[in-house]
Short mmCIF file of C-alpha atoms in Angstrom, two decimals:
data_model
loop_
_atom_site.label_atom_id
_atom_site.label_comp_id
_atom_site.label_asym_id
_atom_site.label_seq_id
_atom_site.Cartn_x
_atom_site.Cartn_y
_atom_site.Cartn_z
CA GLY T 1 6.35 -4.47 1.47
CA SER T 2 7.60 -7.89 0.42
CA ASP T 3 5.80 -9.50 3.38
CA TRP T 4 2.50 -8.72 1.64
CA ALA T 5 3.49 -10.26 -1.70
CA PRO T 6 2.22 -13.82 -0.99
CA MET T 7 -1.26 -12.61 -0.02
CA PHE T 8 -1.61 -10.50 -3.16
CA ASN T 9 -0.03 -13.20 -5.34
CA ASN T 10 -2.62 -15.68 -4.10
CA LEU T 11 -5.33 -13.24 -5.16
CA GLY T 12 -3.78 -13.04 -8.62
CA TYR T 13 -1.88 -9.76 -8.28
CA THR T 14 1.64 -8.95 -9.42
CA VAL T 15 3.49 -7.03 -6.70
CA GLY T 16 6.35 -4.57 -7.01
CA VAL T 17 8.14 -3.13 -3.97
CA LEU T 18 9.50 0.40 -4.33
CA THR T 19 12.68 1.59 -2.63
CA TYR T 20 12.64 5.38 -2.74
CA THR T 21 14.62 8.34 -1.45
CA VAL T 22 13.41 11.19 0.78
CA PRO T 23 15.83 14.13 0.51
CA PRO T 24 14.19 17.31 1.88
CA SER T 25 16.15 19.28 -0.74
CA SER T 26 14.00 17.60 -3.42
CA PRO T 27 10.59 16.71 -1.93
CA ASP T 28 9.17 15.75 -5.32
CA GLN T 29 11.68 12.94 -5.80
CA PRO T 30 9.67 10.19 -4.00
CA LEU T 31 6.62 10.97 -6.16
CA THR T 32 8.76 11.00 -9.30
CA GLN T 33 10.21 7.60 -8.41
CA ALA T 34 6.79 6.15 -7.58
CA ARG T 35 5.39 7.34 -10.90
CA ALA T 36 8.38 5.78 -12.65
CA ALA T 37 7.64 2.48 -10.89
CA MET T 38 4.02 2.60 -12.05
CA SER T 39 5.20 3.29 -15.58
CA TYR T 40 7.65 0.39 -15.32
CA LEU T 41 4.82 -1.98 -14.39
CA ARG T 42 2.74 -0.78 -17.32
CA SER T 43 5.62 -1.13 -19.76
CA HIS T 44 6.06 -4.78 -18.70
CA SER T 45 2.34 -5.57 -18.56
CA ASP T 46 2.44 -8.13 -21.36
CA GLU T 47 5.50 -9.87 -19.94
CA TRP T 48 4.12 -10.02 -16.40
CA ASN T 49 0.45 -10.50 -17.33
CA VAL T 50 -0.56 -7.25 -15.62
CA ASN T 51 -4.00 -5.69 -16.12
CA THR T 52 -3.06 -2.04 -16.55
CA GLY T 53 -6.56 -0.96 -15.50
CA ILE T 54 -6.16 -2.43 -12.01
CA ILE T 55 -2.76 -1.15 -10.87
CA GLY T 56 -3.04 0.23 -7.35
CA VAL T 57 -0.73 1.55 -4.64
CA ILE T 58 -0.26 0.39 -1.06
CA GLY T 59 1.77 2.08 1.64
CA PHE T 60 2.52 1.99 5.35
CA SER T 61 3.24 4.93 7.65
CA ALA T 62 5.53 7.30 5.70
CA GLY T 63 5.09 4.99 2.72
CA GLY T 64 1.38 5.55 3.15
CA HIS T 65 2.01 9.24 2.60
CA LEU T 66 3.78 8.48 -0.66
CA ALA T 67 0.96 6.15 -1.78
CA ALA T 68 -1.60 8.85 -0.94
CA THR T 69 0.54 11.41 -2.77
CA VAL T 70 0.54 9.25 -5.89
CA ALA T 71 -3.23 8.91 -5.57
CA THR T 72 -3.88 12.64 -5.14
CA HIS T 73 -1.15 14.12 -7.35
CA THR T 74 -1.46 11.88 -10.42
CA SER T 75 -4.17 12.01 -13.06
CA GLY T 76 -5.22 10.41 -16.32
CA GLY T 77 -3.63 7.17 -17.44
CA GLU T 78 -0.85 7.46 -14.88
CA ALA T 79 -3.19 7.46 -11.89
CA PRO T 80 -3.56 4.33 -9.74
CA ALA T 81 -6.88 2.50 -9.77
CA PHE T 82 -7.00 2.22 -5.98
CA GLN T 83 -5.03 3.05 -2.83
CA ILE T 84 -4.48 0.97 0.30
CA LEU T 85 -3.07 2.84 3.29
CA PHE T 86 -2.04 1.42 6.65
CA TYR T 87 -1.55 3.85 9.56
CA PRO T 88 -0.49 6.47 6.98
CA VAL T 89 1.08 9.85 7.39
CA ILE T 90 -1.31 12.06 5.41
CA THR T 91 -0.80 15.66 6.43
CA MET T 92 2.25 17.90 6.65
CA GLU T 93 0.53 20.22 9.14
CA ALA T 94 2.82 20.40 12.15
CA SER T 95 -0.05 20.06 14.63
CA TYR T 96 -0.78 16.40 13.85
CA THR T 97 1.71 15.08 11.32
CA HIS T 98 4.57 12.70 12.08
CA SER T 99 7.42 15.13 12.68
CA GLY T 100 10.13 12.85 11.32
CA SER T 101 8.27 12.28 8.06
CA ARG T 102 7.65 16.00 7.67
CA GLN T 103 11.29 16.84 8.32
CA ASN T 104 12.54 14.16 5.92
CA LEU T 105 10.22 15.25 3.12
CA ILE T 106 9.93 19.04 3.25
CA GLY T 107 12.54 20.12 5.83
CA ASP T 108 12.39 22.01 9.11
CA ASN T 109 10.96 25.32 7.91
CA PRO T 110 8.98 24.67 4.72
CA ALA T 111 7.02 27.32 2.88
CA LEU T 112 3.29 27.20 3.52
CA GLU T 113 2.67 26.37 -0.14
CA LEU T 114 4.91 23.29 0.13
CA GLU T 115 3.25 22.19 3.36
CA THR T 116 -0.17 22.50 1.75
CA LEU T 117 0.93 20.71 -1.42
CA TYR T 118 1.95 17.60 0.51
CA SER T 119 -0.97 17.68 2.94
CA ASN T 120 -2.89 15.11 0.96
CA GLU T 121 -6.19 15.61 2.74
CA LYS T 122 -6.21 19.01 0.99
CA GLN T 123 -5.49 17.53 -2.45
CA VAL T 124 -8.45 15.15 -2.76
CA THR T 125 -10.71 15.59 -5.79
CA SER T 126 -13.69 13.72 -7.17
CA THR T 127 -11.29 11.72 -9.40
CA THR T 128 -9.09 10.50 -6.54
CA PRO T 129 -9.12 6.66 -6.60
CA PRO T 130 -11.06 4.55 -4.07
CA ALA T 131 -9.26 3.94 -0.80
CA TYR T 132 -8.88 1.37 1.95
CA LEU T 133 -7.65 2.84 5.24
CA CYS T 134 -6.56 0.81 8.27
CA TRP T 135 -5.20 2.08 11.58
CA ALA T 136 -5.15 1.37 15.32
CA ASP T 137 -6.82 3.73 17.76
CA ASN T 138 -3.82 3.53 20.10
CA ASP T 139 -1.26 4.52 17.47
CA GLY T 140 1.20 6.70 19.39
CA THR T 141 3.45 7.42 16.41
CA VAL T 142 1.19 8.70 13.64
CA PRO T 143 -1.99 10.28 15.04
CA PRO T 144 -5.17 8.52 13.82
CA ALA T 145 -6.42 11.97 12.80
CA ASN T 146 -4.31 11.55 9.66
CA SER T 147 -6.48 8.63 8.51
CA ILE T 148 -9.73 10.06 9.85
CA ASN T 149 -9.33 13.43 8.14
CA TYR T 150 -8.27 11.82 4.87
CA ALA T 151 -11.31 9.54 4.94
CA SER T 152 -13.53 12.56 5.57
CA ALA T 153 -11.98 14.43 2.64
CA LEU T 154 -12.55 11.46 0.35
CA THR T 155 -16.17 11.07 1.47
CA GLU T 156 -16.80 14.79 0.98
CA LYS T 157 -15.67 14.48 -2.65
CA GLY T 158 -17.75 11.36 -3.24
CA VAL T 159 -14.78 8.99 -3.40
CA PRO T 160 -15.52 5.46 -2.10
CA VAL T 161 -13.50 4.73 1.03
CA ARG T 162 -13.41 1.74 3.37
CA THR T 163 -12.07 2.40 6.87
CA ARG T 164 -11.00 -0.24 9.36
CA ASN T 165 -9.77 0.90 12.74
CA TYR T 166 -8.83 -1.43 15.59
CA PRO T 167 -8.66 -0.72 19.32
CA SER T 168 -5.07 -1.91 19.60
CA GLY T 169 -2.03 -2.62 17.47
CA GLY T 170 -0.11 0.59 17.87
CA HIS T 171 2.04 1.44 14.88
CA GLY T 172 3.94 -0.75 12.44
CA TYR T 173 2.08 -4.04 12.81
CA GLY T 174 2.23 -4.49 9.03
CA TYR T 175 1.15 -7.86 7.77
CA GLY T 176 0.86 -9.00 11.37
CA ILE T 177 2.07 -12.61 11.20
CA ALA T 178 5.48 -12.16 12.85
CA SER T 179 4.13 -9.82 15.51
CA GLY T 180 1.17 -12.05 16.33
CA TRP T 181 -1.18 -9.09 15.98
CA GLU T 182 -4.56 -10.30 17.26
CA TYR T 183 -6.60 -8.68 14.48
CA HIS T 184 -4.52 -10.06 11.62
CA ASP T 185 -7.12 -12.56 10.35
CA ASP T 186 -9.93 -10.03 10.50
CA MET T 187 -7.84 -7.48 8.62
CA VAL T 188 -6.88 -9.94 5.88
CA ALA T 189 -10.50 -11.07 5.42
CA ASP T 190 -11.81 -7.53 5.32
CA LEU T 191 -9.16 -6.26 2.89
CA THR T 192 -9.63 -9.30 0.65
CA ALA T 193 -13.39 -8.76 0.49
CA TRP T 194 -12.87 -5.08 -0.33
CA LEU T 195 -10.37 -5.89 -3.08
CA LEU T 196 -12.62 -8.49 -4.70
CA GLY T 197 -15.61 -6.15 -4.64
CA LEU T 198 -13.56 -3.28 -6.04
CA GLU T 199 -12.11 -5.52 -8.74
CA ASP T 200 -15.62 -6.47 -9.85
CA GLU T 201 -16.43 -2.78 -10.30
CA LEU T 202 -13.19 -1.97 -12.13
CA THR T 203 -13.38 -4.92 -14.50
CA ALA T 204 -17.00 -4.13 -15.32
CA VAL T 205 -16.08 -0.55 -16.23
CA ASN T 206 -12.87 -1.32 -18.11
CA GLY T 207 -13.93 -4.58 -19.75
CA ILE T 208 -10.78 -6.41 -18.67
CA PRO T 209 -10.50 -9.87 -17.11
CA ARG T 210 -10.20 -10.10 -13.36
CA ALA T 211 -7.14 -11.59 -11.75
CA SER T 212 -6.96 -15.34 -11.21
CA ALA T 213 -5.52 -17.02 -8.15
CA ILE T 214 -2.17 -18.78 -8.38
CA LYS T 215 -2.51 -22.56 -8.52
CA ALA T 216 1.19 -23.48 -8.58
CA PRO T 217 2.89 -24.75 -5.38
CA ALA T 218 3.90 -21.96 -3.03
CA TYR T 219 7.45 -22.03 -1.64
CA TYR T 220 8.53 -19.96 1.35
CA ASN T 221 12.07 -19.43 2.67
CA LEU T 222 13.00 -19.31 6.35
CA TYR T 223 12.24 -15.57 6.42
CA GLY T 224 8.65 -16.30 5.50
CA GLN T 225 9.07 -14.70 2.08
CA ARG T 226 7.53 -16.35 -0.94
CA VAL T 227 9.91 -17.33 -3.74
CA SER T 228 9.02 -18.45 -7.24
CA GLU T 229 11.99 -20.79 -7.63
CA PRO T 230 13.50 -22.44 -4.54
CA ARG T 231 17.28 -22.55 -4.48
CA GLN T 232 19.71 -23.72 -1.81
CA GLY T 233 18.21 -23.87 1.67
CA ILE T 234 15.12 -25.11 3.51
CA TYR T 235 11.65 -24.29 2.23
CA ILE T 236 8.07 -24.94 3.22
CA THR T 237 5.62 -26.02 0.53
CA GLU T 238 2.06 -27.24 1.01
CA GLY T 239 2.70 -27.80 4.71
CA LYS T 240 5.81 -29.94 4.19
CA LYS T 241 9.39 -28.99 4.89
CA ILE T 242 11.82 -29.71 2.04
CA ARG T 243 15.57 -29.23 1.73
CA ILE T 244 17.06 -27.98 -1.54
CA LYS T 245 20.79 -28.52 -2.11
#
């Protein structure tokens, strides 16, 4: 999650990364923790200059299932404004889910009601937030049918959805820089365009100012992570390498 922070920061977004638990004895705990994180962002909105009308969720793989769960199981003022899902687990149906995610969330022999509850393609309503879905056709870990069926459910309910599927990439390519994923630049451009267009719609409806890009120097540590205040070590800023003692 933190690998994405610089991109969203540059677009003017504040980013929070959630560490959550997945005990099958309490399958509602991840959702409870995600809702608490959303509430935490809202409670610090003045301090962090957060527009509470444009708080969205983003998730990858099993994290994509949690993001989609927040989007489909939360309503009113607690609901996210948008959802971004990369190669997500969506369903809990044994025939095409990711077995490890299913086992970790609802156990080996869940009741049908529990399986249905966390099959998010079955929980879409007309008030589910707009979605961006990205996956690779050759994903051998989480079947693309998860994304395809979720996109179909959203479209059926009249929810705006942008899909972006690539012929290769497999599973887990994430932000794509370290892996050298060949479609990285296309993905970033497409997602950025979608975000900016969506933000125009949301700000027009809610009457709130849109985010502004960060103008301050950007410092990155040797792990490629952006930091707001460089400390001891070597950093890259504006194309130059600097050493901080």
